[in-house]
Amino acid sequence: MRAEAISPRRGHDVIQLLIGGIASGCIYGLVALGFVLIYKATEGVNFAQGDMMMLGAFIALGCVNSGYLGLAFLPGVLLAAAVMGGIGYGIDRLVVRRIFGQPQFALVILTIALGFVLRFVAGTIWGYTPLVLETPYAGQAVRIGGVIIGVEDIITILVTAGLTLLLWLFFARTRIGLAAQAASQNQLAAYIVGIPVRRVNSLIWGLSGAVATVAGVLYASKGAIDPNIGLLGIKAFAAAVIGGFGSLPGALLGGILIGVVEPLAARYLPGGFSQMSPYILMLIVLVTRPAGLFSQIQAKKV
């Protein structure tokens, strides 16, 4: 009788772990989407994507929280996304474009350095003490049977699913999205047929900045933020690798896999496995499917 009484509770605990893990994984997936967006357009990797998420979260905090601009939540988030879109556009226009034509390794070094700069800027403006974003659904929860689900987790999952679908449609159905993919295949050929390659690249960087802001707001709705949350970009990079660079659904799936594995490893495995689990999972995928679960690597057309 005692085992029968405990079993349902354990089942509820596992379900809550899974839902919380999926919500956290959605945030990893959104940051991974930023990696994939830039990779699909330029075949480069922006290692400052996590720090762009961090900066977007702080800008949203500055727009929404009382004591700063104090806007309503949704208009404040939209304004922050627009500001980060402009910052992303400016980063490509003023910084990344200066190394146009250089080896991809140059972009890696540049974006790593850019991440340090963004962390320093955020620390200088907002300090290093953790801050909390004021959201209209803070502390709210929904009970389904014996499972309690935070409203922030539900919103995170729904927003991530909707945004992933919109980005997929953007690349599959819009002229700018198709132009970005053509430019990544062969920039010279795209330029010859009239595609404004540099402008398209800048627009994609701006879009990745806006997506990073959404990820930052969703992260901030689940807890406090400080300049070091940009290091979450390392897990997001692992998610992009697991899903396969170039695949938007793959980036989301990779993030969800990491988000689910982490709490389960923390609950049922010895200490330390939770921190290592994303990278163990990435290594397993690289060994079994080197191009990722949803590889979209194709031969370039010349």
GROMACS .gro file of C-alpha atoms in nm:
model
  302
    1MET     CA    1   0.000   0.000   0.000
    2ARG     CA    2   0.283   0.236   0.077
    3ALA     CA    3   0.443   0.176  -0.265
    4GLU     CA    4   0.110   0.241  -0.435
    5ALA     CA    5   0.077   0.574  -0.249
    6ILE     CA    6   0.427   0.688  -0.341
    7SER     CA    7   0.420   0.585  -0.707
    8PRO     CA    8   0.172   0.852  -0.830
    9ARG     CA    9   0.366   1.123  -0.653
   10ARG     CA   10   0.688   1.009  -0.817
   11GLY     CA   11   0.508   1.009  -1.150
   12HIS     CA   12   0.397   1.368  -1.092
   13ASP     CA   13   0.753   1.467  -0.999
   14VAL     CA   14   0.888   1.316  -1.321
   15ILE     CA   15   0.622   1.496  -1.527
   16GLN     CA   16   0.708   1.827  -1.361
   17LEU     CA   17   1.077   1.766  -1.424
   18LEU     CA   18   1.002   1.694  -1.789
   19ILE     CA   19   0.785   2.004  -1.835
   20GLY     CA   20   1.040   2.227  -1.661
   21GLY     CA   21   1.315   2.068  -1.869
   22ILE     CA   22   1.124   2.124  -2.193
   23ALA     CA   23   1.072   2.491  -2.100
   24SER     CA   24   1.442   2.538  -2.022
   25GLY     CA   25   1.527   2.349  -2.340
   26CYS     CA   26   1.310   2.587  -2.539
   27ILE     CA   27   1.528   2.876  -2.418
   28TYR     CA   28   1.842   2.686  -2.519
   29GLY     CA   29   1.672   2.618  -2.850
   30LEU     CA   30   1.591   2.986  -2.910
   31VAL     CA   31   1.953   3.084  -2.854
   32ALA     CA   32   2.055   2.795  -3.081
   33LEU     CA   33   1.817   2.938  -3.342
   34GLY     CA   34   2.034   3.252  -3.340
   35PHE     CA   35   2.338   3.037  -3.421
   36VAL     CA   36   2.147   2.868  -3.703
   37LEU     CA   37   2.009   3.194  -3.847
   38ILE     CA   38   2.356   3.338  -3.896
   39TYR     CA   39   2.497   3.007  -4.015
   40LYS     CA   40   2.221   2.969  -4.276
   41ALA     CA   41   2.299   3.317  -4.409
   42THR     CA   42   2.679   3.335  -4.384
   43GLU     CA   43   2.803   2.987  -4.288
   44GLY     CA   44   2.968   3.160  -3.992
   45VAL     CA   45   2.920   3.097  -3.621
   46ASN     CA   46   2.841   3.382  -3.381
   47PHE     CA   47   2.983   3.282  -3.044
   48ALA     CA   48   2.844   3.603  -2.893
   49GLN     CA   49   2.486   3.482  -2.938
   50GLY     CA   50   2.448   3.397  -2.569
   51ASP     CA   51   2.572   3.742  -2.473
   52MET     CA   52   2.328   3.900  -2.718
   53MET     CA   53   2.055   3.710  -2.531
   54MET     CA   54   2.190   3.850  -2.204
   55LEU     CA   55   2.198   4.206  -2.336
   56GLY     CA   56   1.847   4.169  -2.479
   57ALA     CA   57   1.720   4.058  -2.138
   58PHE     CA   58   1.875   4.363  -1.970
   59ILE     CA   59   1.736   4.601  -2.233
   60ALA     CA   60   1.391   4.447  -2.181
   61LEU     CA   61   1.437   4.493  -1.806
   62GLY     CA   62   1.524   4.858  -1.866
   63CYS     CA   63   1.212   4.903  -2.080
   64VAL     CA   64   0.967   4.721  -1.851
   65ASN     CA   65   1.074   4.755  -1.488
   66SER     CA   66   0.947   5.048  -1.284
   67GLY     CA   67   1.234   5.282  -1.208
   68TYR     CA   68   1.349   5.261  -1.569
   69LEU     CA   69   1.114   5.334  -1.864
   70GLY     CA   70   0.829   5.146  -1.697
   71LEU     CA   71   0.646   5.046  -2.016
   72ALA     CA   72   0.377   4.779  -2.023
   73PHE     CA   73   0.527   4.432  -2.057
   74LEU     CA   74   0.449   4.349  -2.421
   75PRO     CA   75   0.533   4.694  -2.568
   76GLY     CA   76   0.852   4.695  -2.359
   77VAL     CA   77   0.958   4.354  -2.491
   78LEU     CA   78   0.883   4.457  -2.850
   79LEU     CA   79   1.086   4.775  -2.805
   80ALA     CA   80   1.376   4.576  -2.659
   81ALA     CA   81   1.361   4.331  -2.952
   82ALA     CA   82   1.368   4.623  -3.196
   83VAL     CA   83   1.666   4.779  -3.016
   84MET     CA   84   1.855   4.448  -3.017
   85GLY     CA   85   1.764   4.403  -3.382
   86GLY     CA   86   1.931   4.737  -3.450
   87ILE     CA   87   2.233   4.639  -3.241
   88GLY     CA   88   2.263   4.310  -3.430
   89TYR     CA   89   2.238   4.494  -3.761
   90GLY     CA   90   2.500   4.743  -3.646
   91ILE     CA   91   2.738   4.468  -3.527
   92ASP     CA   92   2.741   4.319  -3.875
   93ARG     CA   93   2.746   4.653  -4.053
   94LEU     CA   94   3.024   4.811  -3.847
   95VAL     CA   95   3.227   4.518  -3.713
   96VAL     CA   96   3.173   4.184  -3.886
   97ARG     CA   97   3.173   4.334  -4.235
   98ARG     CA   98   3.530   4.454  -4.179
   99ILE     CA   99   3.650   4.094  -4.196
  100PHE     CA  100   3.440   4.007  -4.503
  101GLY     CA  101   3.630   3.754  -4.713
  102GLN     CA  102   3.857   3.645  -4.427
  103PRO     CA  103   3.872   3.282  -4.302
  104GLN     CA  104   3.584   3.170  -4.079
  105PHE     CA  105   3.829   3.141  -3.790
  106ALA     CA  106   3.852   3.521  -3.788
  107LEU     CA  107   3.476   3.545  -3.723
  108VAL     CA  108   3.505   3.295  -3.437
  109ILE     CA  109   3.774   3.501  -3.263
  110LEU     CA  110   3.588   3.826  -3.332
  111THR     CA  111   3.258   3.705  -3.184
  112ILE     CA  112   3.425   3.555  -2.876
  113ALA     CA  113   3.586   3.894  -2.813
  114LEU     CA  114   3.253   4.065  -2.882
  115GLY     CA  115   3.092   3.851  -2.612
  116PHE     CA  116   3.341   3.980  -2.353
  117VAL     CA  117   3.266   4.338  -2.464
  118LEU     CA  118   2.888   4.290  -2.431
  119ARG     CA  119   2.931   4.141  -2.083
  120PHE     CA  120   3.145   4.436  -1.979
  121VAL     CA  121   2.891   4.685  -2.118
  122ALA     CA  122   2.601   4.516  -1.937
  123GLY     CA  123   2.798   4.498  -1.612
  124THR     CA  124   2.890   4.866  -1.638
  125ILE     CA  125   2.531   4.979  -1.696
  126TRP     CA  126   2.331   4.741  -1.477
  127GLY     CA  127   2.596   4.606  -1.241
  128TYR     CA  128   2.670   4.246  -1.149
  129THR     CA  129   2.400   4.202  -0.884
  130PRO     CA  130   2.124   3.967  -1.009
  131LEU     CA  131   1.811   4.156  -1.115
  132VAL     CA  132   1.454   4.036  -1.171
  133LEU     CA  133   1.240   4.124  -1.472
  134GLU     CA  134   0.887   4.232  -1.377
  135THR     CA  135   0.641   4.009  -1.566
  136PRO     CA  136   0.258   4.008  -1.540
  137TYR     CA  137   0.253   3.629  -1.486
  138ALA     CA  138   0.521   3.600  -1.217
  139GLY     CA  139   0.441   3.333  -0.960
  140GLN     CA  140   0.129   3.208  -1.139
  141ALA     CA  141   0.076   2.836  -1.190
  142VAL     CA  142  -0.176   2.592  -1.334
  143ARG     CA  143  -0.265   2.264  -1.163
  144ILE     CA  144  -0.348   1.969  -1.389
  145GLY     CA  145  -0.429   1.666  -1.178
  146GLY     CA  146  -0.144   1.646  -0.931
  147VAL     CA  147   0.099   1.833  -1.157
  148ILE     CA  148   0.169   2.203  -1.101
  149ILE     CA  149   0.292   2.386  -1.411
  150GLY     CA  150   0.426   2.739  -1.394
  151VAL     CA  151   0.261   2.983  -1.636
  152GLU     CA  152   0.608   3.101  -1.739
  153ASP     CA  153   0.687   2.746  -1.857
  154ILE     CA  154   0.368   2.730  -2.063
  155ILE     CA  155   0.437   3.069  -2.221
  156THR     CA  156   0.798   2.971  -2.293
  157ILE     CA  157   0.693   2.654  -2.476
  158LEU     CA  158   0.417   2.825  -2.678
  159VAL     CA  159   0.629   3.126  -2.776
  160THR     CA  160   0.921   2.906  -2.878
  161ALA     CA  161   0.703   2.679  -3.093
  162GLY     CA  162   0.539   2.977  -3.264
  163LEU     CA  163   0.866   3.160  -3.324
  164THR     CA  164   1.033   2.849  -3.467
  165LEU     CA  165   0.745   2.805  -3.711
  166LEU     CA  166   0.763   3.172  -3.816
  167LEU     CA  167   1.138   3.150  -3.876
  168TRP     CA  168   1.098   2.833  -4.081
  169LEU     CA  169   0.834   3.004  -4.295
  170PHE     CA  170   1.064   3.308  -4.325
  171PHE     CA  171   1.345   3.104  -4.480
  172ALA     CA  172   1.117   2.879  -4.684
  173ARG     CA  173   0.866   3.132  -4.819
  174THR     CA  174   1.005   3.488  -4.819
  175ARG     CA  175   1.238   3.649  -5.071
  176ILE     CA  176   1.481   3.767  -4.803
  177GLY     CA  177   1.497   3.419  -4.648
  178LEU     CA  178   1.557   3.253  -4.984
  179ALA     CA  179   1.816   3.520  -5.070
  180ALA     CA  180   1.996   3.452  -4.740
  181GLN     CA  181   2.016   3.081  -4.818
  182ALA     CA  182   2.139   3.153  -5.171
  183ALA     CA  183   2.408   3.381  -5.031
  184SER     CA  184   2.526   3.110  -4.792
  185GLN     CA  185   2.557   2.866  -5.083
  186ASN     CA  186   2.771   3.097  -5.296
  187GLN     CA  187   2.809   3.464  -5.207
  188LEU     CA  188   2.974   3.561  -5.536
  189ALA     CA  189   2.705   3.394  -5.747
  190ALA     CA  190   2.433   3.551  -5.533
  191TYR     CA  191   2.593   3.894  -5.580
  192ILE     CA  192   2.614   3.844  -5.957
  193VAL     CA  193   2.242   3.766  -5.987
  194GLY     CA  194   2.155   4.083  -5.795
  195ILE     CA  195   2.119   3.974  -5.434
  196PRO     CA  196   2.247   4.247  -5.195
  197VAL     CA  197   2.454   3.997  -4.998
  198ARG     CA  198   2.592   4.232  -4.737
  199ARG     CA  199   2.257   4.392  -4.664
  200VAL     CA  200   2.091   4.052  -4.636
  201ASN     CA  201   2.361   3.938  -4.393
  202SER     CA  202   2.307   4.247  -4.180
  203LEU     CA  203   1.931   4.187  -4.173
  204ILE     CA  204   1.989   3.830  -4.055
  205TRP     CA  205   2.218   3.954  -3.778
  206GLY     CA  206   1.943   4.197  -3.678
  207LEU     CA  207   1.689   3.915  -3.678
  208SER     CA  208   1.916   3.700  -3.460
  209GLY     CA  209   1.942   3.991  -3.214
  210ALA     CA  210   1.562   4.013  -3.191
  211VAL     CA  211   1.532   3.635  -3.140
  212ALA     CA  212   1.802   3.652  -2.871
  213THR     CA  213   1.594   3.916  -2.691
  214VAL     CA  214   1.290   3.688  -2.683
  215ALA     CA  215   1.508   3.411  -2.540
  216GLY     CA  216   1.647   3.651  -2.281
  217VAL     CA  217   1.301   3.765  -2.172
  218LEU     CA  218   1.181   3.405  -2.136
  219TYR     CA  219   1.493   3.321  -1.934
  220ALA     CA  220   1.445   3.628  -1.714
  221SER     CA  221   1.082   3.532  -1.649
  222LYS     CA  222   1.208   3.213  -1.478
  223GLY     CA  223   1.471   3.374  -1.256
  224ALA     CA  224   1.719   3.656  -1.194
  225ILE     CA  225   1.965   3.775  -1.460
  226ASP     CA  226   2.321   3.900  -1.446
  227PRO     CA  227   2.590   3.957  -1.714
  228ASN     CA  228   2.721   3.602  -1.680
  229ILE     CA  229   2.404   3.438  -1.811
  230GLY     CA  230   2.550   3.490  -2.156
  231LEU     CA  231   2.759   3.179  -2.091
  232LEU     CA  232   2.437   2.985  -2.153
  233GLY     CA  233   2.535   3.028  -2.517
  234ILE     CA  234   2.778   2.735  -2.474
  235LYS     CA  235   2.486   2.498  -2.407
  236ALA     CA  236   2.294   2.654  -2.694
  237PHE     CA  237   2.588   2.588  -2.925
  238ALA     CA  238   2.578   2.224  -2.815
  239ALA     CA  239   2.205   2.222  -2.896
  240ALA     CA  240   2.272   2.357  -3.245
  241VAL     CA  241   2.538   2.090  -3.301
  242ILE     CA  242   2.304   1.814  -3.178
  243GLY     CA  243   2.021   1.930  -3.403
  244GLY     CA  244   2.246   1.993  -3.703
  245PHE     CA  245   2.365   2.338  -3.807
  246GLY     CA  246   2.132   2.478  -4.068
  247SER     CA  247   1.818   2.316  -3.927
  248LEU     CA  248   1.576   2.537  -3.734
  249PRO     CA  249   1.365   2.246  -3.599
  250GLY     CA  250   1.689   2.064  -3.522
  251ALA     CA  251   1.814   2.353  -3.309
  252LEU     CA  252   1.489   2.349  -3.111
  253LEU     CA  253   1.499   1.970  -3.069
  254GLY     CA  254   1.863   1.986  -2.957
  255GLY     CA  255   1.774   2.247  -2.697
  256ILE     CA  256   1.480   2.042  -2.568
  257LEU     CA  257   1.695   1.728  -2.543
  258ILE     CA  258   1.951   1.915  -2.334
  259GLY     CA  259   1.681   2.078  -2.124
  260VAL     CA  260   1.520   1.742  -2.045
  261VAL     CA  261   1.844   1.553  -1.981
  262GLU     CA  262   1.981   1.810  -1.734
  263PRO     CA  263   1.714   1.788  -1.459
  264LEU     CA  264   1.678   1.412  -1.496
  265ALA     CA  265   2.055   1.372  -1.458
  266ALA     CA  266   2.054   1.603  -1.157
  267ARG     CA  267   1.774   1.401  -0.996
  268TYR     CA  268   1.878   1.044  -1.069
  269LEU     CA  269   2.254   1.046  -1.140
  270PRO     CA  270   2.555   1.127  -0.918
  271GLY     CA  271   2.659   1.488  -0.869
  272GLY     CA  272   2.833   1.654  -1.162
  273PHE     CA  273   2.656   1.459  -1.435
  274SER     CA  274   2.397   1.732  -1.478
  275GLN     CA  275   2.664   1.985  -1.581
  276MET     CA  276   2.833   1.736  -1.812
  277SER     CA  277   2.518   1.588  -1.967
  278PRO     CA  278   2.477   1.843  -2.252
  279TYR     CA  279   2.831   1.781  -2.373
  280ILE     CA  280   2.812   1.405  -2.326
  281LEU     CA  281   2.497   1.411  -2.538
  282MET     CA  282   2.671   1.626  -2.799
  283LEU     CA  283   2.965   1.383  -2.815
  284ILE     CA  284   2.729   1.086  -2.858
  285VAL     CA  285   2.553   1.262  -3.147
  286LEU     CA  286   2.882   1.365  -3.309
  287VAL     CA  287   3.008   1.006  -3.296
  288THR     CA  288   2.687   0.851  -3.430
  289ARG     CA  289   2.565   1.132  -3.660
  290PRO     CA  290   2.851   1.380  -3.719
  291ALA     CA  291   2.627   1.622  -3.910
  292GLY     CA  292   2.359   1.630  -3.639
  293LEU     CA  293   2.013   1.479  -3.603
  294PHE     CA  294   1.856   1.699  -3.872
  295SER     CA  295   2.151   1.760  -4.100
  296GLN     CA  296   2.087   1.995  -4.388
  297ILE     CA  297   2.443   2.001  -4.519
  298GLN     CA  298   2.436   1.996  -4.896
  299ALA     CA  299   2.689   2.026  -5.172
  300LYS     CA  300   2.737   2.388  -5.270
  301LYS     CA  301   2.607   2.495  -5.610
  302VAL     CA  302   2.852   2.688  -5.821
   0.00000   0.00000   0.00000
